[in-house]
Short mmCIF file of C-alpha atoms in Angstrom, two decimals:
data_model
loop_
_atom_site.label_atom_id
_atom_site.label_comp_id
_atom_site.label_asym_id
_atom_site.label_seq_id
_atom_site.Cartn_x
_atom_site.Cartn_y
_atom_site.Cartn_z
CA UNK A 1 -202.83 28.23 20.52
CA UNK A 2 -202.75 25.69 23.34
CA UNK A 3 -204.82 22.97 21.67
CA UNK A 4 -203.59 19.77 20.02
CA UNK A 5 -203.60 19.88 16.23
CA UNK A 6 -203.92 17.17 13.64
CA UNK A 7 -200.13 17.11 13.38
CA UNK A 8 -199.97 15.83 16.96
CA UNK A 9 -202.01 12.71 16.13
CA UNK A 10 -200.79 9.29 15.01
CA UNK A 11 -203.15 8.73 12.07
CA UNK A 12 -201.68 5.70 10.31
CA UNK A 13 -204.34 3.02 9.82
CA UNK A 14 -206.88 4.87 11.96
CA UNK A 15 -210.36 6.14 11.15
CA UNK A 16 -210.34 9.92 11.53
CA UNK A 17 -213.59 11.87 11.96
CA UNK A 18 -213.14 15.40 10.56
CA UNK A 19 -215.90 17.89 11.31
CA UNK A 20 -215.67 20.18 8.28
CA UNK A 21 -217.68 23.20 7.16
CA UNK A 22 -219.18 22.29 3.81
CA UNK A 23 -222.16 24.59 4.28
CA UNK A 24 -221.81 25.85 0.72
CA UNK A 25 -224.34 28.02 -1.15
CA UNK A 26 -226.38 26.19 -3.78
CA UNK A 27 -228.00 27.72 -6.85
CA UNK A 28 -231.57 27.09 -7.96
CA UNK A 29 -230.57 23.90 -9.76
CA UNK A 30 -228.88 22.49 -6.67
CA UNK A 31 -225.33 23.04 -7.93
CA UNK A 32 -222.61 24.55 -5.75
CA UNK A 33 -222.48 28.31 -6.34
CA UNK A 34 -219.27 28.91 -4.38
CA UNK A 35 -216.83 26.15 -3.41
CA UNK A 36 -214.61 28.33 -1.18
CA UNK A 37 -215.46 26.38 1.97
CA UNK A 38 -214.59 23.10 0.30
CA UNK A 39 -211.27 24.52 -0.87
CA UNK A 40 -210.55 25.82 2.64
CA UNK A 41 -210.93 22.32 4.10
CA UNK A 42 -208.71 20.52 1.58
CA UNK A 43 -205.33 20.93 3.35
CA UNK A 44 -206.55 19.06 6.44
CA UNK A 45 -208.14 16.30 4.38
CA UNK A 46 -205.05 15.87 2.22
CA UNK A 47 -202.81 15.81 5.28
CA UNK A 48 -204.89 13.09 6.91
CA UNK A 49 -204.86 10.98 3.76
CA UNK A 50 -201.10 11.40 3.36
CA UNK A 51 -200.69 10.03 6.89
CA UNK A 52 -202.60 6.86 6.01
CA UNK A 53 -205.89 7.61 7.73
CA UNK A 54 -209.31 6.50 6.61
CA UNK A 55 -211.25 9.78 6.63
CA UNK A 56 -214.85 10.22 7.77
CA UNK A 57 -216.09 13.70 6.84
CA UNK A 58 -219.09 15.33 8.49
CA UNK A 59 -220.84 18.64 7.90
CA UNK A 60 -224.17 20.39 7.97
CA UNK A 61 -225.75 22.16 5.00
CA UNK A 62 -228.46 24.75 5.33
CA UNK A 63 -231.29 24.55 7.86
CA UNK A 64 -233.33 21.37 7.33
CA UNK A 65 -234.64 21.65 10.91
CA UNK A 66 -234.16 18.01 11.81
CA UNK A 67 -235.89 16.56 8.74
CA UNK A 68 -234.59 14.92 5.57
CA UNK A 69 -234.55 17.43 2.72
CA UNK A 70 -233.19 16.13 -0.61
CA UNK A 71 -232.47 19.71 -1.66
CA UNK A 72 -229.96 19.97 1.20
CA UNK A 73 -228.15 16.71 0.63
CA UNK A 74 -224.36 16.77 0.64
CA UNK A 75 -224.23 14.73 -2.59
CA UNK A 76 -223.11 17.75 -4.68
CA UNK A 77 -220.30 18.26 -2.17
CA UNK A 78 -219.19 14.64 -2.56
CA UNK A 79 -218.84 15.12 -6.32
CA UNK A 80 -216.94 18.41 -5.96
CA UNK A 81 -214.68 16.95 -3.28
CA UNK A 82 -213.92 13.89 -5.38
CA UNK A 83 -212.76 16.12 -8.23
CA UNK A 84 -210.70 18.26 -5.86
CA UNK A 85 -208.74 15.46 -4.16
CA UNK A 86 -208.51 13.18 -7.17
CA UNK A 87 -209.78 10.03 -5.46
CA UNK A 88 -213.20 8.43 -4.84
CA UNK A 89 -215.47 9.83 -2.12
CA UNK A 90 -218.01 7.37 -0.79
CA UNK A 91 -221.33 9.02 0.05
CA UNK A 92 -223.17 7.66 3.08
CA UNK A 93 -226.95 7.46 3.07
CA UNK A 94 -227.13 8.95 6.56
CA UNK A 95 -224.77 10.18 9.28
CA UNK A 96 -225.67 7.60 11.95
CA UNK A 97 -227.08 4.08 12.05
CA UNK A 98 -226.00 0.51 11.39
CA UNK A 99 -225.38 0.98 7.66
CA UNK A 100 -223.10 3.98 8.26
CA UNK A 101 -221.27 2.19 11.08
CA UNK A 102 -220.63 -0.72 8.72
CA UNK A 103 -219.30 1.65 6.02
CA UNK A 104 -217.03 3.28 8.57
CA UNK A 105 -215.73 0.00 9.97
CA UNK A 106 -214.77 -1.13 6.46
CA UNK A 107 -213.03 2.16 5.61
CA UNK A 108 -209.50 1.41 4.41
CA UNK A 109 -206.53 3.78 4.86
CA UNK A 110 -206.55 6.47 2.20
CA UNK A 111 -210.29 6.19 1.60
CA UNK A 112 -212.89 8.91 2.19
CA UNK A 113 -216.45 8.59 3.49
CA UNK A 114 -218.72 11.65 3.50
CA UNK A 115 -221.64 11.48 5.89
CA UNK A 116 -225.04 12.85 4.95
CA UNK A 117 -226.18 16.21 6.35
CA UNK A 118 -225.85 16.15 10.14
CA UNK A 119 -228.80 18.49 10.59
CA UNK A 120 -231.22 15.99 9.07
CA UNK A 121 -231.32 14.87 12.72
CA UNK A 122 -232.60 17.31 15.35
CA UNK A 123 -230.33 15.57 17.88
CA UNK A 124 -227.31 17.21 16.22
CA UNK A 125 -228.22 20.76 17.23
CA UNK A 126 -229.70 19.56 20.53
CA UNK A 127 -226.36 17.88 21.32
CA UNK A 128 -228.09 14.72 22.53
CA UNK A 129 -225.78 12.25 24.25
CA UNK A 130 -227.19 9.25 22.36
CA UNK A 131 -226.44 10.99 19.04
CA UNK A 132 -222.96 11.94 20.24
CA UNK A 133 -222.25 8.30 21.05
CA UNK A 134 -223.48 7.18 17.63
CA UNK A 135 -221.15 9.61 15.87
CA UNK A 136 -218.24 8.57 18.09
CA UNK A 137 -218.68 4.94 17.02
CA UNK A 138 -217.69 5.94 13.48
CA UNK A 139 -214.07 6.76 14.32
CA UNK A 140 -210.92 6.21 16.33
CA UNK A 141 -209.91 9.87 16.59
CA UNK A 142 -211.46 13.30 16.07
CA UNK A 143 -210.48 16.59 14.41
CA UNK A 144 -212.54 19.77 14.23
CA UNK A 145 -211.77 21.89 11.17
CA UNK A 146 -215.13 23.74 11.09
CA UNK A 147 -214.26 27.11 12.60
CA UNK A 148 -217.45 28.54 11.12
CA UNK A 149 -219.49 26.26 13.39
CA UNK A 150 -217.17 26.36 16.43
CA UNK A 151 -219.48 28.74 18.31
CA UNK A 152 -222.21 26.07 18.31
CA UNK A 153 -222.35 23.46 21.09
CA UNK A 154 -223.66 20.74 18.78
CA UNK A 155 -223.07 17.00 18.85
CA UNK A 156 -220.49 17.00 16.04
CA UNK A 157 -218.70 20.18 17.11
CA UNK A 158 -218.44 19.55 20.86
CA UNK A 159 -220.51 16.77 22.40
CA UNK A 160 -219.01 13.71 20.71
CA UNK A 161 -215.41 14.61 21.56
CA UNK A 162 -215.46 13.15 25.06
CA UNK A 163 -216.72 9.83 23.72
CA UNK A 164 -213.80 9.63 21.29
CA UNK A 165 -211.31 10.38 24.04
CA UNK A 166 -210.32 13.89 22.99
CA UNK A 167 -209.88 15.90 19.83
CA UNK A 168 -207.54 18.13 17.88
CA UNK A 169 -207.78 21.17 15.65
CA UNK A 170 -207.53 20.84 11.89
CA UNK A 171 -205.18 23.00 9.85
CA UNK A 172 -207.90 25.54 9.01
CA UNK A 173 -209.06 25.75 12.62
CA UNK A 174 -205.44 26.18 13.73
CA UNK A 175 -204.91 29.00 11.23
CA UNK A 176 -208.09 30.81 12.31
CA UNK A 177 -207.24 30.60 16.00
CA UNK A 178 -203.63 31.61 15.41
CA UNK A 179 -204.42 34.78 13.44
CA UNK A 180 -207.43 35.90 15.47
CA UNK A 181 -205.72 35.00 18.73
CA UNK A 182 -202.57 36.93 17.80
CA UNK A 183 -204.67 39.96 16.87
CA UNK A 184 -206.28 39.96 20.31
CA UNK A 185 -203.23 39.09 22.40
CA UNK A 186 -200.02 39.99 20.51
CA UNK A 187 -200.84 42.23 17.54
CA UNK A 188 -198.22 44.07 15.54
CA UNK A 189 -198.91 47.70 16.35
CA UNK A 190 -200.55 50.01 15.63
CA UNK A 191 -203.58 47.69 15.76
CA UNK A 192 -206.53 49.15 13.83
CA UNK A 193 -210.02 47.63 13.77
CA UNK A 194 -212.43 48.52 10.97
CA UNK A 195 -216.06 47.75 11.75
CA UNK A 196 -219.01 48.17 9.42
CA UNK A 197 -222.39 46.63 8.78
CA UNK A 198 -225.89 47.77 9.50
CA UNK A 199 -226.32 47.67 13.26
CA UNK A 200 -224.37 48.52 16.39
CA UNK A 201 -226.33 45.82 18.20
CA UNK A 202 -224.67 43.13 16.04
CA UNK A 203 -221.20 44.11 17.25
CA UNK A 204 -221.64 45.58 20.74
CA UNK A 205 -219.49 42.97 22.50
CA UNK A 206 -216.85 43.08 19.76
CA UNK A 207 -216.53 46.86 20.05
CA UNK A 208 -216.32 46.70 23.84
CA UNK A 209 -213.66 43.98 23.79
CA UNK A 210 -211.59 45.58 21.03
CA UNK A 211 -211.57 49.01 22.64
CA UNK A 212 -209.37 47.50 25.35
CA UNK A 213 -206.91 46.19 22.74
CA UNK A 214 -206.74 48.40 19.64
CA UNK A 215 -204.85 51.60 18.92
CA UNK A 216 -207.63 52.93 16.71
CA UNK A 217 -211.10 52.00 15.46
CA UNK A 218 -212.72 53.02 12.17
CA UNK A 219 -216.51 52.76 12.03
CA UNK A 220 -218.58 52.89 8.84
CA UNK A 221 -221.75 51.47 7.37
CA UNK A 222 -225.18 51.83 8.91
CA UNK A 223 -223.82 51.42 12.42
CA UNK A 224 -221.87 54.68 12.10
CA UNK A 225 -225.08 56.71 12.12
CA UNK A 226 -226.06 55.56 15.59
CA UNK A 227 -222.67 56.81 16.81
CA UNK A 228 -223.08 60.08 14.89
CA UNK A 229 -226.51 60.63 16.44
CA UNK A 230 -224.96 59.92 19.83
CA UNK A 231 -222.64 62.87 19.09
CA UNK A 232 -225.63 65.05 18.27
CA UNK A 233 -225.13 65.00 14.48
CA UNK A 234 -228.24 65.13 12.28
CA UNK A 235 -228.21 62.18 9.85
CA UNK A 236 -231.59 62.46 8.11
CA UNK A 237 -233.24 59.14 7.21
CA UNK A 238 -230.00 57.19 7.68
CA UNK A 239 -230.23 53.94 9.62
CA UNK A 240 -230.18 54.67 13.37
CA UNK A 241 -230.92 52.29 16.24
CA UNK A 242 -232.66 54.76 18.51
CA UNK A 243 -232.59 52.44 21.52
CA UNK A 244 -228.82 52.00 21.15
CA UNK A 245 -227.92 55.70 21.19
CA UNK A 246 -227.15 55.70 24.94
CA UNK A 247 -224.94 52.63 24.45
CA UNK A 248 -223.13 54.30 21.53
CA UNK A 249 -222.63 57.39 23.68
CA UNK A 250 -221.07 55.21 26.39
CA UNK A 251 -218.73 53.52 23.90
CA UNK A 252 -217.63 56.91 22.57
CA UNK A 253 -216.93 58.02 26.12
CA UNK A 254 -214.97 54.82 26.84
CA UNK A 255 -212.84 55.32 23.72
CA UNK A 256 -212.16 58.94 24.64
CA UNK A 257 -211.18 58.06 28.21
CA UNK A 258 -208.83 55.35 26.94
CA UNK A 259 -207.31 57.68 24.36
CA UNK A 260 -208.41 55.43 21.48
CA UNK A 261 -209.40 57.31 18.31
CA UNK A 262 -212.87 56.13 17.22
CA UNK A 263 -213.04 57.54 13.71
CA UNK A 264 -216.44 58.15 12.10
CA UNK A 265 -217.27 59.29 8.55
CA UNK A 266 -216.96 63.01 7.83
CA UNK A 267 -218.73 62.85 4.45
CA UNK A 268 -221.02 60.37 2.78
CA UNK A 269 -223.03 59.46 -0.29
CA UNK A 270 -226.74 60.20 0.20
CA UNK A 271 -229.93 59.45 -1.69
CA UNK A 272 -233.63 59.87 -1.09
CA UNK A 273 -234.66 56.31 -1.95
CA UNK A 274 -232.65 53.15 -1.49
CA UNK A 275 -232.54 50.68 -4.34
CA UNK A 276 -234.02 53.03 -6.92
CA UNK A 277 -232.63 55.27 -9.63
CA UNK A 278 -233.04 58.29 -7.39
CA UNK A 279 -230.09 60.68 -7.71
CA UNK A 280 -227.27 60.49 -5.19
CA UNK A 281 -224.69 63.04 -4.12
CA UNK A 282 -221.68 63.43 -1.85
CA UNK A 283 -222.07 65.83 1.07
CA UNK A 284 -220.42 66.50 4.44
CA UNK A 285 -222.15 64.60 7.23
CA UNK A 286 -223.26 67.83 8.90
CA UNK A 287 -225.22 68.95 5.83
CA UNK A 288 -227.57 65.95 5.73
CA UNK A 289 -231.18 66.97 5.11
CA UNK A 290 -234.12 65.19 6.80
CA UNK A 291 -235.17 63.48 3.53
CA UNK A 292 -231.70 62.05 2.75
CA UNK A 293 -230.13 58.80 3.89
CA UNK A 294 -226.46 57.84 3.94
CA UNK A 295 -225.56 54.83 1.79
CA UNK A 296 -221.75 54.92 1.52
CA UNK A 297 -218.72 56.73 2.89
CA UNK A 298 -217.53 59.71 0.88
CA UNK A 299 -214.13 60.46 -0.70
CA UNK A 300 -212.76 62.43 2.26
CA UNK A 301 -213.62 59.59 4.65
CA UNK A 302 -212.09 57.05 2.26
CA UNK A 303 -208.90 59.11 2.19
CA UNK A 304 -208.75 59.33 5.99
CA UNK A 305 -209.38 55.61 6.41
CA UNK A 306 -206.75 54.79 3.78
CA UNK A 307 -204.15 56.98 5.49
CA UNK A 308 -204.72 55.30 8.88
CA UNK A 309 -204.50 51.80 7.38
CA UNK A 310 -201.27 52.68 5.56
CA UNK A 311 -199.45 53.08 8.88
CA UNK A 312 -201.03 50.12 10.72
CA UNK A 313 -199.21 47.01 11.90
CA UNK A 314 -202.38 44.91 12.18
CA UNK A 315 -205.71 45.53 10.44
CA UNK A 316 -208.86 43.66 11.44
CA UNK A 317 -211.86 44.34 9.19
CA UNK A 318 -215.42 43.07 9.57
CA UNK A 319 -218.41 44.56 7.78
CA UNK A 320 -219.07 46.78 4.73
CA UNK A 321 -219.00 50.57 5.05
CA UNK A 322 -221.88 51.15 2.64
CA UNK A 323 -224.86 49.42 1.02
CA UNK A 324 -222.47 47.06 -0.68
CA UNK A 325 -225.13 44.90 -2.34
CA UNK A 326 -226.05 47.85 -4.60
CA UNK A 327 -223.24 48.45 -7.08
CA UNK A 328 -223.37 52.25 -7.09
CA UNK A 329 -223.01 52.33 -3.30
CA UNK A 330 -220.17 49.77 -3.10
CA UNK A 331 -217.34 52.18 -3.88
CA UNK A 332 -216.38 52.89 -0.27
CA UNK A 333 -216.22 49.23 0.68
CA UNK A 334 -214.16 48.40 -2.41
CA UNK A 335 -211.78 51.27 -1.67
CA UNK A 336 -211.36 49.90 1.85
CA UNK A 337 -210.51 46.47 0.41
CA UNK A 338 -207.84 48.05 -1.78
CA UNK A 339 -206.46 50.07 1.13
CA UNK A 340 -206.21 46.96 3.31
CA UNK A 341 -204.39 45.10 0.54
CA UNK A 342 -201.99 47.99 -0.03
CA UNK A 343 -201.08 48.18 3.65
CA UNK A 344 -197.91 46.48 4.88
CA UNK A 345 -199.88 45.36 7.94
CA UNK A 346 -201.03 41.88 8.85
CA UNK A 347 -204.55 42.04 7.44
CA UNK A 348 -207.44 39.90 8.71
CA UNK A 349 -210.80 40.09 6.95
CA UNK A 350 -214.05 38.46 8.07
CA UNK A 351 -217.74 38.71 7.31
CA UNK A 352 -219.49 37.79 4.07
CA UNK A 353 -219.62 41.23 2.46
CA UNK A 354 -216.07 42.13 3.47
CA UNK A 355 -214.78 38.87 1.98
CA UNK A 356 -216.86 39.48 -1.15
CA UNK A 357 -215.34 42.97 -1.38
CA UNK A 358 -211.71 41.82 -1.34
CA UNK A 359 -212.53 39.22 -3.97
CA UNK A 360 -214.48 41.65 -6.11
CA UNK A 361 -211.64 44.17 -5.84
CA UNK A 362 -209.21 41.46 -7.00
CA UNK A 363 -207.03 41.72 -3.89
CA UNK A 364 -207.92 38.55 -1.95
CA UNK A 365 -204.46 37.11 -2.56
CA UNK A 366 -202.93 40.18 -0.85
CA UNK A 367 -204.92 39.76 2.37
CA UNK A 368 -202.98 37.91 5.07
CA UNK A 369 -205.93 35.93 6.41
CA UNK A 370 -209.54 35.66 5.25
CA UNK A 371 -211.65 34.19 8.04
CA UNK A 372 -214.16 31.48 7.18
CA UNK A 373 -216.19 32.00 10.35
CA UNK A 374 -218.82 34.73 10.41
CA UNK A 375 -220.61 34.32 13.72
CA UNK A 376 -217.73 32.33 15.19
CA UNK A 377 -215.16 35.03 14.48
CA UNK A 378 -217.41 37.72 15.99
CA UNK A 379 -217.92 35.68 19.16
CA UNK A 380 -214.18 34.98 19.37
CA UNK A 381 -213.38 38.68 18.94
CA UNK A 382 -215.94 39.57 21.61
CA UNK A 383 -213.98 37.43 24.07
CA UNK A 384 -216.41 34.53 24.31
CA UNK A 385 -215.34 30.90 24.62
CA UNK A 386 -216.19 28.78 21.56
CA UNK A 387 -217.60 25.32 22.45
CA UNK A 388 -216.00 23.76 19.38
CA UNK A 389 -212.60 24.97 20.56
CA UNK A 390 -213.02 24.41 24.29
CA UNK A 391 -213.91 20.73 23.72
CA UNK A 392 -210.54 20.02 22.03
CA UNK A 393 -207.64 18.56 23.97
CA UNK A 394 -205.10 20.91 25.51
CA UNK A 395 -201.41 20.52 24.83
CA UNK A 396 -199.54 18.84 27.67
#
């Protein structure tokens, strides 16, 4: 990684603006349902405080669409963060304005100020220069630790950096870029990518970019059926993107020409009605009747996937290989989580359902790196530049 990190900054007595990702899920009562994103940001915050910085934290929460929404206030985050770091967290009434500038100017070393939801202002997502300048007035130096928002060219993730005089990556951002970057550029081989999820269209660029880098690709989930149809296999009522069949055919041809095994399911769990108590059964892919739909990979496919992962040097997994949200069709995805954890490879897992699977399987602590960035990690893996990374200062 060729960007400055927080460790390169002289933080003593300075006001440090840290763009974090505290976009946590809230339950119906407004309480935090999952504090994983807060926990992920703690090392950077603790490091800054240990160096004697006054810390200004900024994040978005939900989609308030440029309007104040009390249900999307960051106040619950302030309380959770205060408990986590064991020191007071001052909650600002807004993220810009005279009152916030006064709070920031009075921020003593070792103190923490959490700004209110950045997206209460439409200028944040519009990356308006005036808003960028207002945010920049709150600090002496800037760190971006919000990898999950790094693919957005917003005021707090990219625009304000030039008005602060440069920026550095936080510890979480550094870790994300290091692991994902190594997978793309210097992976331990064999490098195996496992891609799932519903649609090929969601991962077209990722597949194209990875086919030039991997030693093998395993495809499951709904997207597998578009590839199977492209091979002329009958898949019944399984999810198929008809308009993407020619594209899938081209990707299969590219993999074959490059000598990259693109492994598809050979058996699957089928049912007639999704989400009901309709009976399900395991059958070979080629025996799928018109009234059946595939909802999970079968035992033979699980065994093949597990065998390939057991000999890998690097495993990159994004997306479930079945209808994971329904318990009886989650078995394939959970078996994949266990196989990844059992592998001696460097394992990188991203995507909400994949992360949920390794946690549900009880193997999260055996995964090398769990990525916090959904859309950001996909764009990075597709080879795109991330505005929140590009805006940071390069190493000399």
